[in-house]
PDB file of C-alpha atoms in Angstrom:
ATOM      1  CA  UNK A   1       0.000   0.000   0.000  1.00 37.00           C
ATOM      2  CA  UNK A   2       1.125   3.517  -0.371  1.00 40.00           C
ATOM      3  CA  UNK A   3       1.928   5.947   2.509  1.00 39.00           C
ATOM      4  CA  UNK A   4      -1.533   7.754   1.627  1.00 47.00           C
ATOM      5  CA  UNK A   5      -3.700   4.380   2.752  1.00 52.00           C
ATOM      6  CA  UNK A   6      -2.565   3.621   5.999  1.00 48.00           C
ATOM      7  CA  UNK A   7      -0.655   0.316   6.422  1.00 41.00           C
ATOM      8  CA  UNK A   8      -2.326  -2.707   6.933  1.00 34.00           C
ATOM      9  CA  UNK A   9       0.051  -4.595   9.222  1.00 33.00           C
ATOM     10  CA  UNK A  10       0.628  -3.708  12.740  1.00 35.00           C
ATOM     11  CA  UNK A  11      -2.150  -2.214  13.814  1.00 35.00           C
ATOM     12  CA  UNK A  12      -2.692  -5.013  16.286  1.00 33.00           C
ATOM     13  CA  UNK A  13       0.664  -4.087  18.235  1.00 31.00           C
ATOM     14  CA  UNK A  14       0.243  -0.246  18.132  1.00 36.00           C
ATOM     15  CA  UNK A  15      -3.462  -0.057  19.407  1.00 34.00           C
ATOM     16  CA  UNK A  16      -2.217  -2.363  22.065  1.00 33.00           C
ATOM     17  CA  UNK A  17       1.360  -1.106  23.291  1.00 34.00           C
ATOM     18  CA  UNK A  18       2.872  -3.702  23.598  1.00 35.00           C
ATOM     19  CA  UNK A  19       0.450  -6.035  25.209  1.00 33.00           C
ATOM     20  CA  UNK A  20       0.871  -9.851  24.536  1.00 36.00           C
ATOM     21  CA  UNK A  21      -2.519 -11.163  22.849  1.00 37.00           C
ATOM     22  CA  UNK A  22      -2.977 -14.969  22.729  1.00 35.00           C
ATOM     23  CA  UNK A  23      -6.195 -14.889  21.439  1.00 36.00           C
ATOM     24  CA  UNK A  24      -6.989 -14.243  17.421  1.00 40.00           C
ATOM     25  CA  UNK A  25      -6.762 -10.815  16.244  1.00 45.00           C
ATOM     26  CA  UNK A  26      -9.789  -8.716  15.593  1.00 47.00           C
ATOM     27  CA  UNK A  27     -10.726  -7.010  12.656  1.00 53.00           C
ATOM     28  CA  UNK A  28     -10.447  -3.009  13.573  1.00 67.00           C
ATOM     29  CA  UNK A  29     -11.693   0.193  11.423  1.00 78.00           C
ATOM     30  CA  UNK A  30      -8.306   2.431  10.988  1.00 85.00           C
ATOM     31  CA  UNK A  31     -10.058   4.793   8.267  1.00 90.00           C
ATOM     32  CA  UNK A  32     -13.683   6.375   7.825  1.00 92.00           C
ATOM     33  CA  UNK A  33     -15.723   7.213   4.995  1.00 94.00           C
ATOM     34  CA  UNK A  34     -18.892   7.806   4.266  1.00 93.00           C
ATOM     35  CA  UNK A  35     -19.693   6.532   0.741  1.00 94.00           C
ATOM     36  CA  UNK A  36     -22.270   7.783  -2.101  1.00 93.00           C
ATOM     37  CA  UNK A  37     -22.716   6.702  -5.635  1.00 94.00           C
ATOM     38  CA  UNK A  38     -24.212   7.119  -8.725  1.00 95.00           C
ATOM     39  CA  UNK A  39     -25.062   4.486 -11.304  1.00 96.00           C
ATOM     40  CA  UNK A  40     -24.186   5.387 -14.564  1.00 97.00           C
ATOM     41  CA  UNK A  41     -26.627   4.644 -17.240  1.00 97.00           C
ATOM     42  CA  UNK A  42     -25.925   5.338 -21.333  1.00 97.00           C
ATOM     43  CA  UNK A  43     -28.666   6.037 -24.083  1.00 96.00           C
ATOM     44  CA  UNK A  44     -29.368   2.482 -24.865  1.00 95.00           C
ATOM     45  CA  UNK A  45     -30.792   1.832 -20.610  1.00 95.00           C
ATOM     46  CA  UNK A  46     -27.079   0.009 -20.845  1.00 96.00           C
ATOM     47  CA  UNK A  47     -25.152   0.206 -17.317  1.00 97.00           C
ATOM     48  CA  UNK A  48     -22.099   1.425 -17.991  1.00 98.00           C
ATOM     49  CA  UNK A  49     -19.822   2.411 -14.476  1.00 97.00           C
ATOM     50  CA  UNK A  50     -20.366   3.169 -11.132  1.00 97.00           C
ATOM     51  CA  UNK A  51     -19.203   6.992 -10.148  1.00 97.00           C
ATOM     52  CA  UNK A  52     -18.065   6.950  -6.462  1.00 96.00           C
ATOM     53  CA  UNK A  53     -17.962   9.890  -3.856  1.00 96.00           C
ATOM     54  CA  UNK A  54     -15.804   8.899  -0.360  1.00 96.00           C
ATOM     55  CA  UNK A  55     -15.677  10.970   2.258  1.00 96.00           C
ATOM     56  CA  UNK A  56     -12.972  10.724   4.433  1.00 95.00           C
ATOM     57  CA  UNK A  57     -12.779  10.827   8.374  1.00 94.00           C
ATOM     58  CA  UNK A  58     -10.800  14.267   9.680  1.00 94.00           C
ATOM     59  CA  UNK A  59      -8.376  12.204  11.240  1.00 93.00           C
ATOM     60  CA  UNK A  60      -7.460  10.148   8.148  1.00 92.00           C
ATOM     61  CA  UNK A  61      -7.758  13.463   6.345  1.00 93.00           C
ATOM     62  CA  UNK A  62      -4.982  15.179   8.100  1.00 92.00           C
ATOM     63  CA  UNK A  63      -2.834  12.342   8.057  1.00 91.00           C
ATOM     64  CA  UNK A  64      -2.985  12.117   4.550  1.00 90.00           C
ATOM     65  CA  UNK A  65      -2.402  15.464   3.185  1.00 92.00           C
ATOM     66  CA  UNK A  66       0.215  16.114   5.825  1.00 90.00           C
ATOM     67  CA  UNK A  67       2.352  18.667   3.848  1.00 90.00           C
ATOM     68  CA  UNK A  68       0.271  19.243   1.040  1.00 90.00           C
ATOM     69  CA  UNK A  69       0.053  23.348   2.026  1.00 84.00           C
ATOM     70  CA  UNK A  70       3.145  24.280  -0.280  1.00 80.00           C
ATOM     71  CA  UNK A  71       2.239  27.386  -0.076  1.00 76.00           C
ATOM     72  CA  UNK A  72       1.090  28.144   3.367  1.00 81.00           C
ATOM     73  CA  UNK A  73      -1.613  29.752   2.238  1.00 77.00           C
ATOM     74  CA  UNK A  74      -4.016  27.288   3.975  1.00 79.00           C
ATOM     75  CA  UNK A  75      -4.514  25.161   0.781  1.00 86.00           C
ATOM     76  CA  UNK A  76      -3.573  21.965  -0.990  1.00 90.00           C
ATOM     77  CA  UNK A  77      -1.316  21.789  -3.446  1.00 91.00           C
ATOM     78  CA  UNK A  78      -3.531  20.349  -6.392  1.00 92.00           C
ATOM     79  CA  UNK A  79      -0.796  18.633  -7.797  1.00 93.00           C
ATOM     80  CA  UNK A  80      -0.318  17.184  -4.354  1.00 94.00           C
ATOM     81  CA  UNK A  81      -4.123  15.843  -4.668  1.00 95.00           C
ATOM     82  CA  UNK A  82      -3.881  14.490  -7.692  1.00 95.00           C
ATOM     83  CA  UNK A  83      -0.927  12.482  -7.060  1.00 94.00           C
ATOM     84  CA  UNK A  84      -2.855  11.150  -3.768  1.00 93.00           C
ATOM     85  CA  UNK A  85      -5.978   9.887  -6.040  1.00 95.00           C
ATOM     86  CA  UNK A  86      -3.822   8.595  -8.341  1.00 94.00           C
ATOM     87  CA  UNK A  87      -1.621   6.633  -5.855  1.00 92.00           C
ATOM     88  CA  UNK A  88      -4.618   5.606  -3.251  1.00 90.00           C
ATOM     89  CA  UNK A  89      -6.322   4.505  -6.445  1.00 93.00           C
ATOM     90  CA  UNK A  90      -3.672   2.376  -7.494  1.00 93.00           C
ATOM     91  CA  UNK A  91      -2.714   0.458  -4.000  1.00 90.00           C
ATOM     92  CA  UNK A  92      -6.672  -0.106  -4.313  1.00 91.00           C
ATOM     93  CA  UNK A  93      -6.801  -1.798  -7.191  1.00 91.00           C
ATOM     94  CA  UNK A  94      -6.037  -5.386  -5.592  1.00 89.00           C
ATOM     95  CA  UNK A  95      -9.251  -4.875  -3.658  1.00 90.00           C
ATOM     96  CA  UNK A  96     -11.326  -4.054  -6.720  1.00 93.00           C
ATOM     97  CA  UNK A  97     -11.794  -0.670  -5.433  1.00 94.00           C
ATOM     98  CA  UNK A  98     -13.787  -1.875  -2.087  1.00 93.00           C
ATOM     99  CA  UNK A  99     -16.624  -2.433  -4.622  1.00 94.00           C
ATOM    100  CA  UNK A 100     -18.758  -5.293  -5.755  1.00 93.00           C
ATOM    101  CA  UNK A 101     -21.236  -5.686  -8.305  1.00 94.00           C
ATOM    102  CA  UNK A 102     -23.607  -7.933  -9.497  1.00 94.00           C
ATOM    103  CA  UNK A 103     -26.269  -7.809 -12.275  1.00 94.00           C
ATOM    104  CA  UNK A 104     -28.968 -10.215 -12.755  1.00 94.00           C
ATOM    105  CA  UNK A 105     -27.452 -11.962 -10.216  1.00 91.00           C
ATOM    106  CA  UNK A 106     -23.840 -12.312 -11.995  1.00 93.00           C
ATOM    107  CA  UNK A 107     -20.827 -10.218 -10.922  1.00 94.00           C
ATOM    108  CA  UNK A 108     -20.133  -7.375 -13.195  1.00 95.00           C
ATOM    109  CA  UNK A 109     -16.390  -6.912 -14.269  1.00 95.00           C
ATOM    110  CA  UNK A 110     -15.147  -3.581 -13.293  1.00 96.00           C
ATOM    111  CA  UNK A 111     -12.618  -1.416 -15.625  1.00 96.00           C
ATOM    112  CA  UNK A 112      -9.646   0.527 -13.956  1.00 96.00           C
ATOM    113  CA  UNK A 113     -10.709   3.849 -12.995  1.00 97.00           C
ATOM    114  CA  UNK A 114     -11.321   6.853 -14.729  1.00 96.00           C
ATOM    115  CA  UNK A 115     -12.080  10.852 -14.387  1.00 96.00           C
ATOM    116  CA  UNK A 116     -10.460  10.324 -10.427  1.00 96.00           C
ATOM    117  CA  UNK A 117     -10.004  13.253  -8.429  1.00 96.00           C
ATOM    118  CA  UNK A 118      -9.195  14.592  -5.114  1.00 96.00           C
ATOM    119  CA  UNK A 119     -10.100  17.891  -3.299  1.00 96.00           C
ATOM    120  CA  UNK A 120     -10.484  19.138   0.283  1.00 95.00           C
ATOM    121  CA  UNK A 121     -13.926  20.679   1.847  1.00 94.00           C
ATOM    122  CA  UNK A 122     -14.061  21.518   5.528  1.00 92.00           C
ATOM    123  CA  UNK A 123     -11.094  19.307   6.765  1.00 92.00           C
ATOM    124  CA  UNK A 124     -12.371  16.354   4.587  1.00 95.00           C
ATOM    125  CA  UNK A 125     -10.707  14.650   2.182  1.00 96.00           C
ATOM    126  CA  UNK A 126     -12.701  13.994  -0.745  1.00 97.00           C
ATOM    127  CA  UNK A 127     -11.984  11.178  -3.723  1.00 97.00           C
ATOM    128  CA  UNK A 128     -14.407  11.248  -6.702  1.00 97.00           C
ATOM    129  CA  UNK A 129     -13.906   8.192  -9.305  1.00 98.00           C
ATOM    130  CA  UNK A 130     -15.506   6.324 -11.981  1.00 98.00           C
ATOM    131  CA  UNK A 131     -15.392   2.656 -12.291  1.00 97.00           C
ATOM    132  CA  UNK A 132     -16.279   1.688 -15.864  1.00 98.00           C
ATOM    133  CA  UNK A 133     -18.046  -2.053 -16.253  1.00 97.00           C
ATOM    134  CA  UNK A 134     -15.720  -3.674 -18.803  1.00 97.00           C
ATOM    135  CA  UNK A 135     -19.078  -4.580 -20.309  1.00 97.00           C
ATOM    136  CA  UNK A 136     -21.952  -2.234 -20.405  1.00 97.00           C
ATOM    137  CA  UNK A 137     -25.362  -3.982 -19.939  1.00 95.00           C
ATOM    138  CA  UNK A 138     -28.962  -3.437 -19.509  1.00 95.00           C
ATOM    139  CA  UNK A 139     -30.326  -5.053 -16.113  1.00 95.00           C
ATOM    140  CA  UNK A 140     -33.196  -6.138 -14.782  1.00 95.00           C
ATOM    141  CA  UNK A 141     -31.775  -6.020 -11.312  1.00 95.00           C
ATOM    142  CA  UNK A 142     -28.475  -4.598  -9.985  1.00 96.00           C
ATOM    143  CA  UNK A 143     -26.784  -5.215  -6.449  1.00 94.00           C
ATOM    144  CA  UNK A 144     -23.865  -3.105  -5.607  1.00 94.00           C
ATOM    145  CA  UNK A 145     -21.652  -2.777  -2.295  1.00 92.00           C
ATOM    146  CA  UNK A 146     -18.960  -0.530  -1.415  1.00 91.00           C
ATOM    147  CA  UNK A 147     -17.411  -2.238   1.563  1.00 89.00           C
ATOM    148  CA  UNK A 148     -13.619  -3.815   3.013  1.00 88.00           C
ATOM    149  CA  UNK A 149     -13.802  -7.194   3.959  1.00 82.00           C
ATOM    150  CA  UNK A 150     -11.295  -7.036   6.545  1.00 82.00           C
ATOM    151  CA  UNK A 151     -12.965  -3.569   7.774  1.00 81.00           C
ATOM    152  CA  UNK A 152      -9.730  -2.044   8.282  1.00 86.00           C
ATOM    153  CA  UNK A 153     -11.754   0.657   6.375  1.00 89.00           C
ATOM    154  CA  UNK A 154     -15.187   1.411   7.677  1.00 89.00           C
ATOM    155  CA  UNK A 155     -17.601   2.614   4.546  1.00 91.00           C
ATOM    156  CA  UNK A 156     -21.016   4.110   5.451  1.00 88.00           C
ATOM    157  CA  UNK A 157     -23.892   5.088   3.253  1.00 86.00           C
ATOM    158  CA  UNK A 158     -25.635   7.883   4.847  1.00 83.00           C
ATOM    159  CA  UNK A 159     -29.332   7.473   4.392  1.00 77.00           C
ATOM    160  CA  UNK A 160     -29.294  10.923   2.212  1.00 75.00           C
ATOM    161  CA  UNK A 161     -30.989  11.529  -1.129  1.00 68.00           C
ATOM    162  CA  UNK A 162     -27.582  11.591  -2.949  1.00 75.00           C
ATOM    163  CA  UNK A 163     -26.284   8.598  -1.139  1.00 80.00           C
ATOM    164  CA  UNK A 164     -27.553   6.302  -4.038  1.00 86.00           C
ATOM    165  CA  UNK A 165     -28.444   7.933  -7.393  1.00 92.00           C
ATOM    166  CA  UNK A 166     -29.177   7.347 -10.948  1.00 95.00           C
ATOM    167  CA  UNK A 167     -27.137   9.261 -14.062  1.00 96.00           C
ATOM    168  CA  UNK A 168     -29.713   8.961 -16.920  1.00 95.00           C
ATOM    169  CA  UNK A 169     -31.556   5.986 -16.706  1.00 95.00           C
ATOM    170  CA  UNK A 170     -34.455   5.093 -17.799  1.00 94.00           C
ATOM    171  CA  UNK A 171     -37.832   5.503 -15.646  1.00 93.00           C
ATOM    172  CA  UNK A 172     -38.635   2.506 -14.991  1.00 94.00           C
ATOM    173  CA  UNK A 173     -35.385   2.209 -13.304  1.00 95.00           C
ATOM    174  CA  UNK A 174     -35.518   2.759  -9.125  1.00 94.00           C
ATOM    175  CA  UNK A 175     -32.568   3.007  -6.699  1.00 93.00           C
ATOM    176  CA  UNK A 176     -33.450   1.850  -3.302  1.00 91.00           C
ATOM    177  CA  UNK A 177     -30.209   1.987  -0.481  1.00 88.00           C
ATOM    178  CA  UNK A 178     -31.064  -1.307   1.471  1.00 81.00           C
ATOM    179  CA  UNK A 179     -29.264  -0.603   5.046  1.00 70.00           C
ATOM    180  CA  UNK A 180     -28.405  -3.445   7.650  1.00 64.00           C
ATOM    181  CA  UNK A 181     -30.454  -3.798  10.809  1.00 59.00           C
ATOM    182  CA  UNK A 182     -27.382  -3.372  12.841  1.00 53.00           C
ATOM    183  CA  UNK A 183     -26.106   0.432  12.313  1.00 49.00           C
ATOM    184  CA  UNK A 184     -22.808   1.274  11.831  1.00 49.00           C
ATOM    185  CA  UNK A 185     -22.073   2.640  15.702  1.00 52.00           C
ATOM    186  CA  UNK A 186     -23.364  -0.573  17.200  1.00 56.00           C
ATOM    187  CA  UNK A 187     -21.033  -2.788  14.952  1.00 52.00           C
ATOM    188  CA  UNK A 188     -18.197  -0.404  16.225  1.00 53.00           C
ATOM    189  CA  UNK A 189     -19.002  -1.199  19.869  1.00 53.00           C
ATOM    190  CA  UNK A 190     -19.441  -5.309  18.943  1.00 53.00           C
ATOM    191  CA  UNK A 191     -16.229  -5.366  17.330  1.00 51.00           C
ATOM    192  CA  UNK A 192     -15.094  -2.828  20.695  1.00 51.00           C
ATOM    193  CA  UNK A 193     -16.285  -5.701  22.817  1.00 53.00           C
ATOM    194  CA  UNK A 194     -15.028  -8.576  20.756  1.00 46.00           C
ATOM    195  CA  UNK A 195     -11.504  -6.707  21.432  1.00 45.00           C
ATOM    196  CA  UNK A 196     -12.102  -6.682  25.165  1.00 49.00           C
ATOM    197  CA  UNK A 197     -12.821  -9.950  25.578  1.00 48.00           C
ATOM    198  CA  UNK A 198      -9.593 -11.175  23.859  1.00 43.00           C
ATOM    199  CA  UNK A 199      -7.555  -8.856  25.836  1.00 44.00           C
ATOM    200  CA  UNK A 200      -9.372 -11.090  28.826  1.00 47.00           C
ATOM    201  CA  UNK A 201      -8.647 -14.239  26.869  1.00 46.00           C
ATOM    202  CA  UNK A 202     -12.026 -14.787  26.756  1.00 47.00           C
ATOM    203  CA  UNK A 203     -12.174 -15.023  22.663  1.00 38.00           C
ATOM    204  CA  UNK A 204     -12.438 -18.451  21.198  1.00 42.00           C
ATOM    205  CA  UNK A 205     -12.800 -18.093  17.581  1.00 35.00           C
ATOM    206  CA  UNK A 206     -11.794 -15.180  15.971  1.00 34.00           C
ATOM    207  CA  UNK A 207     -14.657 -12.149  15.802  1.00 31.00           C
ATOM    208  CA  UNK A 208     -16.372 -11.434  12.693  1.00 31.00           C
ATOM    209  CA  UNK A 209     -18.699  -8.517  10.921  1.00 29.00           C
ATOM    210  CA  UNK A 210     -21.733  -8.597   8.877  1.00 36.00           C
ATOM    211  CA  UNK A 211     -21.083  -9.229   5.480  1.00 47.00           C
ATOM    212  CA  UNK A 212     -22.507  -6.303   4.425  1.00 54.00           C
ATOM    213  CA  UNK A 213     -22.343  -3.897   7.418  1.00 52.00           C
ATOM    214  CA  UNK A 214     -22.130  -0.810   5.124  1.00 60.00           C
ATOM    215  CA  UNK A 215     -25.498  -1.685   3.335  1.00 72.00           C
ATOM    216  CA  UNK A 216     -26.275  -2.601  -0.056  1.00 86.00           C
ATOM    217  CA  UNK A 217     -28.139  -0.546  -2.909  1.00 91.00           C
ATOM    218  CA  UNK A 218     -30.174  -1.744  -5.331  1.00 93.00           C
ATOM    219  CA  UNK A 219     -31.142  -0.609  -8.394  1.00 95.00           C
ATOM    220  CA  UNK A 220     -34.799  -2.946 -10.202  1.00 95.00           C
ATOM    221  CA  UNK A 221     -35.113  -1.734 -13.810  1.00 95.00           C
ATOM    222  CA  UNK A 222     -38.922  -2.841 -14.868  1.00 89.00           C
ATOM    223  CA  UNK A 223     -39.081  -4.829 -18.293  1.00 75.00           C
ATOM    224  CA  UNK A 224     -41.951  -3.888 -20.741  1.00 64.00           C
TER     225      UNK A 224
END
């Protein structure tokens, strides 16, 4: 991974100082962002990329653009941001961009990115990014998730009216933004507790998330 996307080994030892853990380590958010996206529809009702909008935690924010005020003039260096889209981009493309999709019920292959960018609005980092299907396609039904498995990165999707949206589809297309029961907070403290108890040694098996904890949107196209 790049310095911009925190390190994924470690973790374990620094959160605990030292501590000896004999129980199985447990999956632990470093990184925050809340997530919206926009299906991308062409002239023929054809599904043709999936345009992404993360959010960034102010913690993670800072960290990353450490330096990027060239100027001290209390801005980032653009050419600083663009070189931090194009390298957090590029460490993320063994993950397939924390994003899974599947239409009619078979995953959708997903093109390397395109029209990225990254700006800065009150303390946030913000990275825009399209993700073109290798194949465009008309659906029926379309599942997508923007999640990390190993939730070292904790995605939300804010139950707003831009947090899942249609780019010129047809009408008798609908976006609906299924969320989990389980919100995000409470996973936090189960995955808290989970921690707690291996400190105790109390752990047996190692502790796990939903599989979906971020929620799932879903976009039902009607056929005439």
């Amino acid at each position: 991974m790049q310095r911009q996307w925190l390190d994924r080994t470690g973790w374990l030892s620094s959160l605990l100082a030292g501590l000896v853990i004999t129980a199985p380590a447990i999956a632990h958010p470093h990184v925050w962002v809340e997530a919206s996206t926009q299906i991308v529809f062409d002239a023929a009702a054809r599904v043709t990329g999936i345009r992404h909008t993360w959010i960034f935690d102010p913690a993670y924010s800072a960290y990353a653009t450490m330096g990027f005020d060239m100027d001290r003039d209390g801005n980032a260096d653009p050419d600083k941001l663009a070189e931090l889209a194009e390298s957090n981009l590029a460490s993320l493309a063994e993950t397939n961009y924390f994003t899974a999709v599947k239409v009619d019920g078979s995953p959708a292959a997903l093109a390397p990115p395109e029209d990225y960018q990254a700006s800065i609005a009150s303390g946030r980092l913000i990275l825009r990014f399209l993700l073109p299907l290798k194949t465009p396609i008309q659906p029926k039904e379309l599942a997508l998730h923007v999640g990390d498995p190993t939730f070292f990165t904790a995605f939300t999707l804010p139950q707003a009216a831009d947090t899942a949206m249609l780019d010129g589809a047809p009408e008798a297309c609908k976006a609906s933004l299924n969320r989990p029961a389980e919100s995000g907070s409470e996973d936090v403290k189960r995955l808290a507790q989970d921690i707690s108890a291996a400190l105790r040694g109390e752990l047996d098996v190692p502790a796990t998330v939903d599989s979906d904890p971020a929620g799932r949107i879903t976009v039902i196209c009607q056929q005439e």
